[in-house]
Coordinates of C-alpha atoms in Angstrom, one line a residue:
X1 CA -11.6 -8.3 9.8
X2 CA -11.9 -12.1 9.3
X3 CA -14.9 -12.9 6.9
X4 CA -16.3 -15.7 7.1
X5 CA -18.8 -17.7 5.1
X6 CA -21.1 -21.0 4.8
X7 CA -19.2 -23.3 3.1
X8 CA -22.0 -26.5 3.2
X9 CA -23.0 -29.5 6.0
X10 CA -21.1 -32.5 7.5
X11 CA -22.7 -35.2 9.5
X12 CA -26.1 -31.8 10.5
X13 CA -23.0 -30.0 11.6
X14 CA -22.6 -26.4 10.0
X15 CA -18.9 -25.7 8.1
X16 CA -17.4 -22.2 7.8
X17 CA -14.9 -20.8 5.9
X18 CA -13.0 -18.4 7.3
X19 CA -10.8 -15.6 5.5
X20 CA -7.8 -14.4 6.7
X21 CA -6.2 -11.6 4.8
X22 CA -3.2 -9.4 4.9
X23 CA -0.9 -9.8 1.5
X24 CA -1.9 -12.9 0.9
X25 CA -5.4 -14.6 1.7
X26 CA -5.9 -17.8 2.9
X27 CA -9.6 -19.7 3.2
X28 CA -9.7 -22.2 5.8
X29 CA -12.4 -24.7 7.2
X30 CA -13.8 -26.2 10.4
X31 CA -13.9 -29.4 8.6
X32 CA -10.9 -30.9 9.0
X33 CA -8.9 -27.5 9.6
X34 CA -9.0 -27.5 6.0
X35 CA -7.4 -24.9 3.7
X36 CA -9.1 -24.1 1.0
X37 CA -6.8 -21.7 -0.9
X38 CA -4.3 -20.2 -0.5
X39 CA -3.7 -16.6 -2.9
X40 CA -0.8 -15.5 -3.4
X41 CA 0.4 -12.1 -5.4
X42 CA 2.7 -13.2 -8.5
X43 CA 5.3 -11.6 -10.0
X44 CA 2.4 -9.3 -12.0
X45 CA 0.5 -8.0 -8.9
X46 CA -2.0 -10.8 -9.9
X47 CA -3.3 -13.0 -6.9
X48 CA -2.7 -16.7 -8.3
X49 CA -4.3 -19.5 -6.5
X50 CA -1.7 -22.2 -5.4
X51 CA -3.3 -24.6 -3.1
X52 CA -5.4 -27.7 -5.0
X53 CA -8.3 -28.2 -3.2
X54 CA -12.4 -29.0 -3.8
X55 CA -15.1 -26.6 -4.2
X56 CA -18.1 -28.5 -2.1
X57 CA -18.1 -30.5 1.9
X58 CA -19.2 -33.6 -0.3
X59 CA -16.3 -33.2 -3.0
X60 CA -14.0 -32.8 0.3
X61 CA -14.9 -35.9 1.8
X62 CA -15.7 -38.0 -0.4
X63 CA -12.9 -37.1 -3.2
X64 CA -10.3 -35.0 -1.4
X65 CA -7.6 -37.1 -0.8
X66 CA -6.3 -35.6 2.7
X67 CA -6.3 -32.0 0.2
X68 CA -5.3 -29.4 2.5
X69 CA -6.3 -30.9 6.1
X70 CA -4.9 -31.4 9.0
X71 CA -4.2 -35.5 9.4
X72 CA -3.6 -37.1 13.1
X73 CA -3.2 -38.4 15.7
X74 CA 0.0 -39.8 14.0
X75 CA 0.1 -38.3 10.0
X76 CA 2.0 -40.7 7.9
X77 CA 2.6 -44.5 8.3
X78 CA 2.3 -46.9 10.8
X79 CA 3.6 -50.4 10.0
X80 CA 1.0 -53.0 9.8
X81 CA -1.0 -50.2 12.1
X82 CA 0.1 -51.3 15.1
X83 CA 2.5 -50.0 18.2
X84 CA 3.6 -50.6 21.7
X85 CA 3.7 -47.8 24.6
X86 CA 4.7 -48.7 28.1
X87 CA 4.0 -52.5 27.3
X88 CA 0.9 -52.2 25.5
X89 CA 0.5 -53.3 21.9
X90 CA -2.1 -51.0 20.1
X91 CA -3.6 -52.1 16.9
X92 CA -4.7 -49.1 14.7
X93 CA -6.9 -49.4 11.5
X94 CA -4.7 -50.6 8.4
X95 CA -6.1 -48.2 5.8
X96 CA -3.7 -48.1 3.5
X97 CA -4.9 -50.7 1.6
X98 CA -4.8 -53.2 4.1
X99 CA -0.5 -53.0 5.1
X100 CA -0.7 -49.8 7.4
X101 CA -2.1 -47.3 9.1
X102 CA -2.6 -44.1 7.5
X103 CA -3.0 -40.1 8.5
X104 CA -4.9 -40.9 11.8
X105 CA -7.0 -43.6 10.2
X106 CA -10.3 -44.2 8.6
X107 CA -11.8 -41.1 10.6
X108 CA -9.1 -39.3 11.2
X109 CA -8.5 -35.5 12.2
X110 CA -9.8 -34.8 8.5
X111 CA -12.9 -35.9 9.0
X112 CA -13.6 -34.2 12.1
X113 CA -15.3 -31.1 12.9
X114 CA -13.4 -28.4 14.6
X115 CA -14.4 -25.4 16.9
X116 CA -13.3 -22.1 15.3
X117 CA -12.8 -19.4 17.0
X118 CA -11.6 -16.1 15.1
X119 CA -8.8 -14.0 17.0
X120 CA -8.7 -10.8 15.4
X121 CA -6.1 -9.6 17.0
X122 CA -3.7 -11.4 15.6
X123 CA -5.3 -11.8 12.4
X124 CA -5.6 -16.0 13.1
X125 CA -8.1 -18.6 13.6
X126 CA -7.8 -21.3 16.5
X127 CA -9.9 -24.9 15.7
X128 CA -9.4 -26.9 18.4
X129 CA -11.0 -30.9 18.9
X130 CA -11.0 -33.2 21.5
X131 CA -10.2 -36.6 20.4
X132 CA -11.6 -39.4 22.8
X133 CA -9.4 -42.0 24.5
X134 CA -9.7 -44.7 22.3
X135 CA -10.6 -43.2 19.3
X136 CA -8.8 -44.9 16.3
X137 CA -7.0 -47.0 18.6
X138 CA -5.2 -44.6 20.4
X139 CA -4.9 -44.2 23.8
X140 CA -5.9 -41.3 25.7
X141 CA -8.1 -38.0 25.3
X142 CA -6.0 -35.6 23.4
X143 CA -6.8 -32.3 23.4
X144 CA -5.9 -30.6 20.3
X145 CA -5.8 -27.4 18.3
X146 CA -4.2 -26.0 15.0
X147 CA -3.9 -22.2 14.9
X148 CA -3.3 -20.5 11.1
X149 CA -2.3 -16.7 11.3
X150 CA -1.7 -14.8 8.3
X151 CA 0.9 -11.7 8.8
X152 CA 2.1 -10.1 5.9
X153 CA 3.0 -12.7 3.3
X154 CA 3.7 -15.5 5.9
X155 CA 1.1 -18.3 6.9
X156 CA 2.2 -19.7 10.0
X157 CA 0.7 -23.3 11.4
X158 CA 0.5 -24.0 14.9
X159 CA -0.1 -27.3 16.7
X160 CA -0.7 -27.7 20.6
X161 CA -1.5 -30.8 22.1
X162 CA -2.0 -32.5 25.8
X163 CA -3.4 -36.4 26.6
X164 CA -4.6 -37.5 29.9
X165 CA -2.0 -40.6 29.0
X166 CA 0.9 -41.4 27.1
X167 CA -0.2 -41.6 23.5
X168 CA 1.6 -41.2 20.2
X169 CA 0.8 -37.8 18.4
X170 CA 2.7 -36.5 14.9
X171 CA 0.1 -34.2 13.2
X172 CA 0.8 -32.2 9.8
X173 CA -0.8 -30.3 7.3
X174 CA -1.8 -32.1 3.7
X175 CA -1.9 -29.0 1.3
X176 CA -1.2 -30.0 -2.1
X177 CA 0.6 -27.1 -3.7
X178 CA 1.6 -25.6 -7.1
X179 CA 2.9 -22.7 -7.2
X180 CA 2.1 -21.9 -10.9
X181 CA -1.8 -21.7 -9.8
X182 CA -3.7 -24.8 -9.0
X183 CA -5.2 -25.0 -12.2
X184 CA -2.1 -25.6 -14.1
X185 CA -2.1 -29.2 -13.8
X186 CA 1.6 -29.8 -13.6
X187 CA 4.5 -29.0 -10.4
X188 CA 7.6 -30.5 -12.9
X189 CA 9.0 -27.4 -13.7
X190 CA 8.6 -26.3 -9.8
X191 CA 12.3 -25.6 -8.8
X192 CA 12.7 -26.9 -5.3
X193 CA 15.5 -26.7 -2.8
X194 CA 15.3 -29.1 0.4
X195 CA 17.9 -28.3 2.9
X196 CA 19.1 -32.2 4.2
X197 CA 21.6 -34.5 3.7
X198 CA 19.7 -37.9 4.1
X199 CA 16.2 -39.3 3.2
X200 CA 14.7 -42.2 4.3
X201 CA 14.4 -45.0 1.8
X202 CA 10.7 -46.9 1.6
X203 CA 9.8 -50.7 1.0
X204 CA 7.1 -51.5 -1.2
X205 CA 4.3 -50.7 1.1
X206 CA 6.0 -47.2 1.8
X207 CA 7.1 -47.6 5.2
X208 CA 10.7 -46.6 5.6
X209 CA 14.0 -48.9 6.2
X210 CA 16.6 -47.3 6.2
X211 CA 18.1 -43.8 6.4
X212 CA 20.3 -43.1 2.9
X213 CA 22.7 -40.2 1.6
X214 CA 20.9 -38.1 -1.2
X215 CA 24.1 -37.2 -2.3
X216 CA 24.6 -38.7 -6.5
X217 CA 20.7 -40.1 -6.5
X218 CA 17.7 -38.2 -7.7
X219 CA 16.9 -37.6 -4.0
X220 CA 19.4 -35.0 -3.7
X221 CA 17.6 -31.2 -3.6
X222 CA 20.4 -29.7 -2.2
X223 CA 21.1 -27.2 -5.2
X224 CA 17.9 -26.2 -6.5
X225 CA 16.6 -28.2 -9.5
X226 CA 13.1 -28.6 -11.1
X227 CA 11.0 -31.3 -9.3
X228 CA 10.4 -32.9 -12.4
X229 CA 14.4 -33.1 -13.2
X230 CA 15.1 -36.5 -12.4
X231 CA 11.5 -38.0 -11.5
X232 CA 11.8 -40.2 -14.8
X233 CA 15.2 -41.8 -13.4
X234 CA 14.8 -45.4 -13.8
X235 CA 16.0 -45.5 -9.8
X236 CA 14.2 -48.1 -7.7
X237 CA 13.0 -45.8 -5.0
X238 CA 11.0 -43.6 -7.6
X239 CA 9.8 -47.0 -9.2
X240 CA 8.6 -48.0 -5.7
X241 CA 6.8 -44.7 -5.2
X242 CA 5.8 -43.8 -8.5
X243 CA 7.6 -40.7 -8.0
X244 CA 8.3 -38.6 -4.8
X245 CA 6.4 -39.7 -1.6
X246 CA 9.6 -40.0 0.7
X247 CA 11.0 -38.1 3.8
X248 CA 13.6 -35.8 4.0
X249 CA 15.9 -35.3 7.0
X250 CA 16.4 -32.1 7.8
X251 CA 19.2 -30.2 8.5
X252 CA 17.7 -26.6 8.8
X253 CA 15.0 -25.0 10.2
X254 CA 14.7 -23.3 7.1
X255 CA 14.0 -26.6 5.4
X256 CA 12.7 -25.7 1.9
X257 CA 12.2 -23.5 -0.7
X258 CA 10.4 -23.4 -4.0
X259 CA 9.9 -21.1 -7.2
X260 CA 7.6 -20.5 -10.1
X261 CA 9.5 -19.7 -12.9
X262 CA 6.0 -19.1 -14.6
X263 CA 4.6 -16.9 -11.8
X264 CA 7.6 -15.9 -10.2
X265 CA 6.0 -16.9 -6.7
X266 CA 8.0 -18.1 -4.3
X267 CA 7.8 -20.1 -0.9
X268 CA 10.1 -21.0 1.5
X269 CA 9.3 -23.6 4.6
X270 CA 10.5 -23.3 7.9
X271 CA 9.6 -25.6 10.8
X272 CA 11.0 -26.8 13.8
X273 CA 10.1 -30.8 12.8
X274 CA 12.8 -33.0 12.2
X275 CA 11.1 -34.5 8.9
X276 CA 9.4 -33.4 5.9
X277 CA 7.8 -35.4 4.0
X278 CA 8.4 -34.6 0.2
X279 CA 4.4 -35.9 -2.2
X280 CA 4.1 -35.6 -5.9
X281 CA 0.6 -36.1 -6.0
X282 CA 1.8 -39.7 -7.3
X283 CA -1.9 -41.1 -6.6
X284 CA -4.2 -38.1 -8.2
X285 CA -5.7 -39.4 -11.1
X286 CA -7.9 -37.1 -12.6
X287 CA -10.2 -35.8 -9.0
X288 CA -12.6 -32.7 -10.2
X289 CA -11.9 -29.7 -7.7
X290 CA -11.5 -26.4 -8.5
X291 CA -9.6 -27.9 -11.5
X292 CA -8.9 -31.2 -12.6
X293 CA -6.3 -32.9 -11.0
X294 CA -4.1 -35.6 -12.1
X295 CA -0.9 -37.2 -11.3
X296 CA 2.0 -34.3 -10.3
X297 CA -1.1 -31.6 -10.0
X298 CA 0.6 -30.6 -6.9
X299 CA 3.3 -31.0 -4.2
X300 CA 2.7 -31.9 -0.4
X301 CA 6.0 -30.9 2.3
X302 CA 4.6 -32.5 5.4
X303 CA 6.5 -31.3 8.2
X304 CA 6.9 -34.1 11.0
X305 CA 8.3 -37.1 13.1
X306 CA 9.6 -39.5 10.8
X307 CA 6.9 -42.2 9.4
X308 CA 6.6 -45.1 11.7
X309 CA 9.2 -44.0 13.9
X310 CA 7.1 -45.4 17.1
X311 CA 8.5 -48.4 15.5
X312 CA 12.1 -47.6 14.6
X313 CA 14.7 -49.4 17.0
X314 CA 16.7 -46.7 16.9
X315 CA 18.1 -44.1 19.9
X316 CA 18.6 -41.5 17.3
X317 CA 15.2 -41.4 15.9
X318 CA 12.8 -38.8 17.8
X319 CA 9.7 -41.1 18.7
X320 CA 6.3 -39.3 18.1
X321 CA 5.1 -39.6 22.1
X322 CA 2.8 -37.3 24.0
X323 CA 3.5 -38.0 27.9
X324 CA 0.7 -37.8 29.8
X325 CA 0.0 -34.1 30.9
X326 CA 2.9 -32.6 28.7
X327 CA 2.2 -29.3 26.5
X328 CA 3.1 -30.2 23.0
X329 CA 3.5 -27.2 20.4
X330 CA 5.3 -26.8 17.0
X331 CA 5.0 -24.5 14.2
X332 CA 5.6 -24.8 10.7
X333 CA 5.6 -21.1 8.4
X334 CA 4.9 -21.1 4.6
X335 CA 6.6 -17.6 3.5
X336 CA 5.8 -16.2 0.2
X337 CA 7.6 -13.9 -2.1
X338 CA 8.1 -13.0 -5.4
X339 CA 11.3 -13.6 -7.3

């Protein structure tokens, strides 16, 4: 059975928690299609908590930093917020500090309040919303839903999507992780593997230029290594970023995989996205939530189109568009174990 609890108000709209449980249990809201937690049985039995996230609707809006929501219409970058599709130029809010558009915008998909509806059957919860033509800029009313289903130790994401017009549509899911327990304020001695030959290098405003080989920089997690390995290297990408905050090209649908040597959790990624992106919580600095949580608190892969490819000139570069009356659906799985 999926619990489900009161988790607090948004805008006089109720938001619910919901609890889905098999050998792992994950806590999701309708606020944002936010998870909560994720618990996870380490190496001892224990369940360890390895998903950062607040305690309170307030602390989530106000402090939350994208923690563990769904982001959209288009997740990631936009440069200077603005695209064109079929000959129109849209201009999108430039929240990111003024040079770009950011994670759907100033009200994005994380700010929104989803309908739930529990499917017990498969042990999953379906929020759907129905973004209005025009909202954010964008064009077209997108219908839109994000399914979680928890099977054994696997937490698979779903996202569907159809728009009444062509419109540009790239969501993802924000969970910060660690997978020594959220409270452990540091994912350095993480040991992550990402499966891809190339990453895309950023300019200063994070918006990538060009496609690069990972091969002899700091960028390459092709043989496992500790995330915080080479995060020190005085390379001018890390400069730029203040760490990670770049996306991978992937090569496998089994696109990642990371270990605990301190809980002996494990989790591997699999998605059927071209991109992850790869977050070292480079911009935390010090947000209360269930813990305190400063800079490399946790890790973010973002499965998705590469950033701003609306705008990348290139044949070879999936472009993020949702043609009018097309069914849209791709699924991303977080697998646990324990090594």
């Amino acid at each position: 059975m999926i619990a489900q609890q009161k988790f607090g108000v948004y805008k006089r709209q109720e938001i619910t928690a919901f609890k889905l449980s098999d050998k792992i249990d994950v806590l999701v809201c309708n606020l944002g299609a936010t998870i909560l937690s994720i618990k996870v049985p380490d190496s001892n039995g224990d369940k360890v908590d390895v998903a950062l996230n607040m305690t309170s609707v307030d602390d989530l809006v106000e402090n939350g930093g994208y923690m563990g929501a769904v982001v959209g219409r288009c997740c990631n970058r936009i440069e200077d917020g603005r695209f064109t599709l079929n000959g129109v130029t849209y201009q999108l809010a430039k929240n990111d500090h003024g040079f770009a558009h950011l994670h759907g915008g100033e009200q994005g998909f994380d700010k929104r309040v989803f309908r739930a509806t529990i499917e017990e059957d498969t042990n999953s919860i379906l929020m759907e919303y129905v973004s209005p033509d025009g909202e954010e800029g964008y064009p077209g009313t997108l219908k839109f839903a994000v399914r979680y289903t928890v099977k054994g130790s696997t937490l698979a994401i779903d996202y569907f999507g159809e728009c009444d017009k062509d419109t540009v549509f790239n969501p993802t899911n924000h969970t910060y992780f660690n997978l020594n327990g959220e409270d452990d304020g540091s994912v350095l001695d993480n040991v992550l593997q990402i499966r891809a030959d190339s990453y895309l290098e950023v300019n200063k405003y994070l918006i990538p230029v060009s496609k690069s080989p990972v091969i002899n920089t700091p960028f390459d997690f092709n043989e496992p290594k500790p995330i915080g390995e080479d995060i020190e290297e005085d390379f001018e990408q890390l400069l730029i970023a203040g760490g990670y905050d770049h996306n991978y090209c992937l090569n496998d649908y089994n696109a990642a995989t990371v270990y605990s040597p301190t809980t002996g959790i494990c989790m591997d990624v699999f998605t059927d996205c071209c991109g992850l992106q790869f977050y070292t919580g480079n911009f935390l600095e010090g947000q209360q939530g269930k813990s305190v949580y400063e800079a490399n608190s946790g890790f973010c892969l973002e499965t998705q189109y590469y950033p701003n490819a609306i705008n990348i000139q290139n044949d070879d570069v999936e472009k993020p568009i949702l043609k009018k009356g097309e069914k849209f659906h791709s699924r991303t799985e977080y697998v646990f174990s324990v090594l």
